[in-house]
mmCIF file of N, CA and C in Angstrom:
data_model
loop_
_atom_site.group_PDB
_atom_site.id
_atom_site.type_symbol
_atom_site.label_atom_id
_atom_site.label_comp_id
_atom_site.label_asym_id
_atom_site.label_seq_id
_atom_site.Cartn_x
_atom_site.Cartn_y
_atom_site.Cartn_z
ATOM 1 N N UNK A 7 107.147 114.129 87.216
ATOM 2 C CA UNK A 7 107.719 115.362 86.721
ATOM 3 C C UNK A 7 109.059 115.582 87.419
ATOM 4 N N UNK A 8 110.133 115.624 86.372
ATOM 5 C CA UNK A 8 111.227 116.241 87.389
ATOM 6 C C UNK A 8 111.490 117.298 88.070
ATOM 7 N N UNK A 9 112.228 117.801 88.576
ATOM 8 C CA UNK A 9 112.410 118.941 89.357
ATOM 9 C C UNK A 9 113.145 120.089 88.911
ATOM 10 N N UNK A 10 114.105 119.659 88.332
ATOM 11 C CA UNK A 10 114.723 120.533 87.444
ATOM 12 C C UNK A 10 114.735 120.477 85.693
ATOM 13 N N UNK A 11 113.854 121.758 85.156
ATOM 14 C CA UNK A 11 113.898 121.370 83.273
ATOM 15 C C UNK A 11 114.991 121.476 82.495
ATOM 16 N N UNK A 12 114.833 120.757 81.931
ATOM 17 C CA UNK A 12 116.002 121.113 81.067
ATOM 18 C C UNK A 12 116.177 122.021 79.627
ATOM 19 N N UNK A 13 117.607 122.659 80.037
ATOM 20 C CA UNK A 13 117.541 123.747 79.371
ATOM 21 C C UNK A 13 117.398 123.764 78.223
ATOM 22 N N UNK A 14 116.973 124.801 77.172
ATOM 23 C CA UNK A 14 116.564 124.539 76.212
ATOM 24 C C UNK A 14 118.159 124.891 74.812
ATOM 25 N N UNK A 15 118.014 123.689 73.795
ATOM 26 C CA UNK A 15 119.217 123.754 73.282
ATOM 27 C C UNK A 15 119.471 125.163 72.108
ATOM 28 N N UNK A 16 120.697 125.236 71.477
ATOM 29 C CA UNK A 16 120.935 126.835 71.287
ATOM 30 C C UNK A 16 119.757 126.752 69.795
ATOM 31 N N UNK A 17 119.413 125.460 68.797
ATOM 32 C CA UNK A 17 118.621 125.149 67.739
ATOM 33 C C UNK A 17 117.089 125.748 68.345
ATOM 34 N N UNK A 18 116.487 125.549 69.664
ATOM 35 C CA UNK A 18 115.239 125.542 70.037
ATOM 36 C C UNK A 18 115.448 127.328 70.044
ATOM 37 N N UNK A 19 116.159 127.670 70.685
ATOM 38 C CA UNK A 19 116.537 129.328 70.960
ATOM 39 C C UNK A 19 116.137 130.005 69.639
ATOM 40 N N UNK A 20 117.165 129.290 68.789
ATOM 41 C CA UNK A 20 116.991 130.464 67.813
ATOM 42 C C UNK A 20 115.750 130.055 66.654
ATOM 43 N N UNK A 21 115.221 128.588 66.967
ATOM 44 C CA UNK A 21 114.082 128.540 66.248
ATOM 45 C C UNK A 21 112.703 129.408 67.018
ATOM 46 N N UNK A 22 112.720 130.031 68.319
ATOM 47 C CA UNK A 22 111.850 130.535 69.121
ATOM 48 C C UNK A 22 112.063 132.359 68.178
ATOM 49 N N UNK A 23 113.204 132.677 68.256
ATOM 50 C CA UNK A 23 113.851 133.782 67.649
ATOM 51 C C UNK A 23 113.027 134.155 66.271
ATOM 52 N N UNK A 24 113.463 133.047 65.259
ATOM 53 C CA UNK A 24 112.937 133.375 63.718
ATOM 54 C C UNK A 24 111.524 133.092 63.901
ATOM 55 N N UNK A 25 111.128 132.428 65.043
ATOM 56 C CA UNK A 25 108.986 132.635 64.659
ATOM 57 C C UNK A 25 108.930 134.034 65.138
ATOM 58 N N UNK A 26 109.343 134.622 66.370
ATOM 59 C CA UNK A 26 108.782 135.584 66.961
ATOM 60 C C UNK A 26 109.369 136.656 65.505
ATOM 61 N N UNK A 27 110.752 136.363 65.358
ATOM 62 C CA UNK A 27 110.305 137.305 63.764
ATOM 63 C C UNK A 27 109.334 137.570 62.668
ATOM 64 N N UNK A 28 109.185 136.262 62.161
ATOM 65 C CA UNK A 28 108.383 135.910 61.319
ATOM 66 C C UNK A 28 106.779 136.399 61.721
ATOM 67 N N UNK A 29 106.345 135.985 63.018
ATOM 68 C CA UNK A 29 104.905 136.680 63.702
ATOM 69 C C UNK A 29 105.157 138.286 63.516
ATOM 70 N N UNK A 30 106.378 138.471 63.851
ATOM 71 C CA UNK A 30 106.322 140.269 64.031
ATOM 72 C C UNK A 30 105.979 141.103 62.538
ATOM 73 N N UNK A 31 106.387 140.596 61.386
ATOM 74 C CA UNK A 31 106.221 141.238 60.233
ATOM 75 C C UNK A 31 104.509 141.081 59.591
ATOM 76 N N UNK A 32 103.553 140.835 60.619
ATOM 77 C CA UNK A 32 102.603 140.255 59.920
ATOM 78 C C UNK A 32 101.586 141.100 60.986
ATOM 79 N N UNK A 33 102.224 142.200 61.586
ATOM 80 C CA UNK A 33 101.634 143.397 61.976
ATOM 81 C C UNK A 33 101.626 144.029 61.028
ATOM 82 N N UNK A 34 100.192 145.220 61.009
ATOM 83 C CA UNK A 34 99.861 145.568 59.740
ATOM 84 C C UNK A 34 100.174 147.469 60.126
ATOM 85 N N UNK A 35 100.756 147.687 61.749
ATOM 86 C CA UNK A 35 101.041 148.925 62.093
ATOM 87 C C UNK A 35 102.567 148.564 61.831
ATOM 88 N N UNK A 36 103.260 149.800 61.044
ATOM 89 C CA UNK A 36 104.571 150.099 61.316
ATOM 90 C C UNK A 36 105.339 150.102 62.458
ATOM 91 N N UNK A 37 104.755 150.491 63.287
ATOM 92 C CA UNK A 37 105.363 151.091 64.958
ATOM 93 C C UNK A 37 105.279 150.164 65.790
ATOM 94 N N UNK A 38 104.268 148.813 65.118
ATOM 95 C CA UNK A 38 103.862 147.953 66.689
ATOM 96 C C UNK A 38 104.975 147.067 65.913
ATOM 97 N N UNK A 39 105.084 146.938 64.553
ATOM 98 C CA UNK A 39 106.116 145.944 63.906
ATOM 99 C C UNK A 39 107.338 146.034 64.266
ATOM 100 N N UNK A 40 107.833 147.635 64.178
ATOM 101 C CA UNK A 40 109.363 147.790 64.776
ATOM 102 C C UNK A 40 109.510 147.481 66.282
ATOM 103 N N UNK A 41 108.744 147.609 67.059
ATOM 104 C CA UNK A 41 108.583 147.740 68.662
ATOM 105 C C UNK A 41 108.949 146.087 68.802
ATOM 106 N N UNK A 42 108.093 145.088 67.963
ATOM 107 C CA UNK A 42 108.361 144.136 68.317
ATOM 108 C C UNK A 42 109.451 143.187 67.897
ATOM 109 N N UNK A 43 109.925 143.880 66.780
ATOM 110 C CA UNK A 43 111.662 143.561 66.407
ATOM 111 C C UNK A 43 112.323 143.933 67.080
ATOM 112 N N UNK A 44 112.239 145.188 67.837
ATOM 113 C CA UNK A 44 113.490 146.008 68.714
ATOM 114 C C UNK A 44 113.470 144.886 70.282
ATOM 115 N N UNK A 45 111.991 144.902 70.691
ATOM 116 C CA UNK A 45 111.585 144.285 71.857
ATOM 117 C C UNK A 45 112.432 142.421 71.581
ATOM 118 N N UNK A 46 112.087 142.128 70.903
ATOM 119 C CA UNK A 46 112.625 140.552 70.182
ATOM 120 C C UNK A 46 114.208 140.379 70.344
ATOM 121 N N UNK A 47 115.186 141.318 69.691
ATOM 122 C CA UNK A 47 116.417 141.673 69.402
ATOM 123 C C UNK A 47 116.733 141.850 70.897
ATOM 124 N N UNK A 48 116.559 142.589 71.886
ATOM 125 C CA UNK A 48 116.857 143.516 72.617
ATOM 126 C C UNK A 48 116.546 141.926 73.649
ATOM 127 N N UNK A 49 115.397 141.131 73.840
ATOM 128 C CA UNK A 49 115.246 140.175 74.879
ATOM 129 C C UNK A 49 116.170 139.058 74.231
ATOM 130 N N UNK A 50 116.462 138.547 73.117
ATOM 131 C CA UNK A 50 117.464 137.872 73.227
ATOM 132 C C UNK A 50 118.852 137.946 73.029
ATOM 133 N N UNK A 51 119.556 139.353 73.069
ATOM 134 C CA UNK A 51 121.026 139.994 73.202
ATOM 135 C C UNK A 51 120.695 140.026 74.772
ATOM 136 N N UNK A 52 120.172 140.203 75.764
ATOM 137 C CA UNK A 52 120.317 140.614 76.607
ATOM 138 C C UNK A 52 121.505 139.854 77.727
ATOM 139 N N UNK A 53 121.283 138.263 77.324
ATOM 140 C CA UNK A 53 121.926 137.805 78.302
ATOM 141 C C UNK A 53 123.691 137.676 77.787
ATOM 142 N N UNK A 54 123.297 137.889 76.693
ATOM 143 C CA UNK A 54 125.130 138.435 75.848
ATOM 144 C C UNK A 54 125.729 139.055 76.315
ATOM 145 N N UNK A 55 125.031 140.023 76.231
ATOM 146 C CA UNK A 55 125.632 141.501 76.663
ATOM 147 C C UNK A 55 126.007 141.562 77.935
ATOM 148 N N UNK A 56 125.029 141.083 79.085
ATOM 149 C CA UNK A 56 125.098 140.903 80.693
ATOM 150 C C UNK A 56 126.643 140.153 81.036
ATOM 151 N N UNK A 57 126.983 138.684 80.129
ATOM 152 C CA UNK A 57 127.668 137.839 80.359
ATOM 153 C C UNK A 57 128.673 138.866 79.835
ATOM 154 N N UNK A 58 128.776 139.548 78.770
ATOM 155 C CA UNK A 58 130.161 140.039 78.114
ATOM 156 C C UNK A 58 130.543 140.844 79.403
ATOM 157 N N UNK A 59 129.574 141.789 79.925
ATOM 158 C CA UNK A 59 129.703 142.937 80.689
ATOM 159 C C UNK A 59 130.255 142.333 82.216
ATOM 160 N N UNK A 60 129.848 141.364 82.318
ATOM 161 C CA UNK A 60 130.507 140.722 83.806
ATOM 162 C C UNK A 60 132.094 140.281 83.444
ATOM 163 N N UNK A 61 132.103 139.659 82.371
ATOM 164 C CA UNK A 61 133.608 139.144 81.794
ATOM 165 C C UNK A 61 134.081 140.302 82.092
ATOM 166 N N UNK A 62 134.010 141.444 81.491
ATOM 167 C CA UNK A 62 134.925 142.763 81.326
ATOM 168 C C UNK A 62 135.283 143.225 82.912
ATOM 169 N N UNK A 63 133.987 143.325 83.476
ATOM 170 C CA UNK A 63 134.163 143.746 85.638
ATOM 171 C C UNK A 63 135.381 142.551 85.971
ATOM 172 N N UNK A 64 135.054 141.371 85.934
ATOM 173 C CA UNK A 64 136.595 140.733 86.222
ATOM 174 C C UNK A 64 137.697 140.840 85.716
ATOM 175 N N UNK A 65 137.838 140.854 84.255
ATOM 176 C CA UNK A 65 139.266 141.099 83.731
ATOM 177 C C UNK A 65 139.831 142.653 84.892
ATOM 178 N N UNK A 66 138.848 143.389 84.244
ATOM 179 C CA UNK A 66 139.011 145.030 85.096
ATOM 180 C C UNK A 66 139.484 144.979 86.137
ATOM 181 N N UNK A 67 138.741 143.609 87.211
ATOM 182 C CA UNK A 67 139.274 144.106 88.659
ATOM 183 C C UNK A 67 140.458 142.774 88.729
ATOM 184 N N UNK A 68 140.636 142.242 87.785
ATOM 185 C CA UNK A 68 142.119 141.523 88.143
ATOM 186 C C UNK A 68 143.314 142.152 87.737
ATOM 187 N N UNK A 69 143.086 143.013 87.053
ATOM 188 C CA UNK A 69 144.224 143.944 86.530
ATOM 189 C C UNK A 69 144.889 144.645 88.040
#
């Protein structure tokens, strides 16, 4: 086993993305269905948003 895994490519990402969609619509509650689109959306923007938001703190503090 190696030591370090390797990361997973951007095709595996967003094929992980459209199942956890696809599973989410096949809740038969309204509320647990949206929760788990918002929850879905929200865990994979997250590291976007983090990376955009650090870009912006450096431009900011090189100004």
């Amino acid at each position: 086993m190696s030591a370090a895994a390797a990361l997973p490519t951007r095709s595996q990402i967003l094929n992980i993305f459209r199942s956890l969609l696809r599973v989410s619509r096949k809740f038969p509650d309204y509320n647990i269905r949206h929760y788990v689109n918002r929850r879905t959306a929200d865990a994979f923007s997250a590291p976007y948003r983090r990376a955009t938001s650090d870009r912006l703190l450096a431009l900011r503090s090189q100004s």
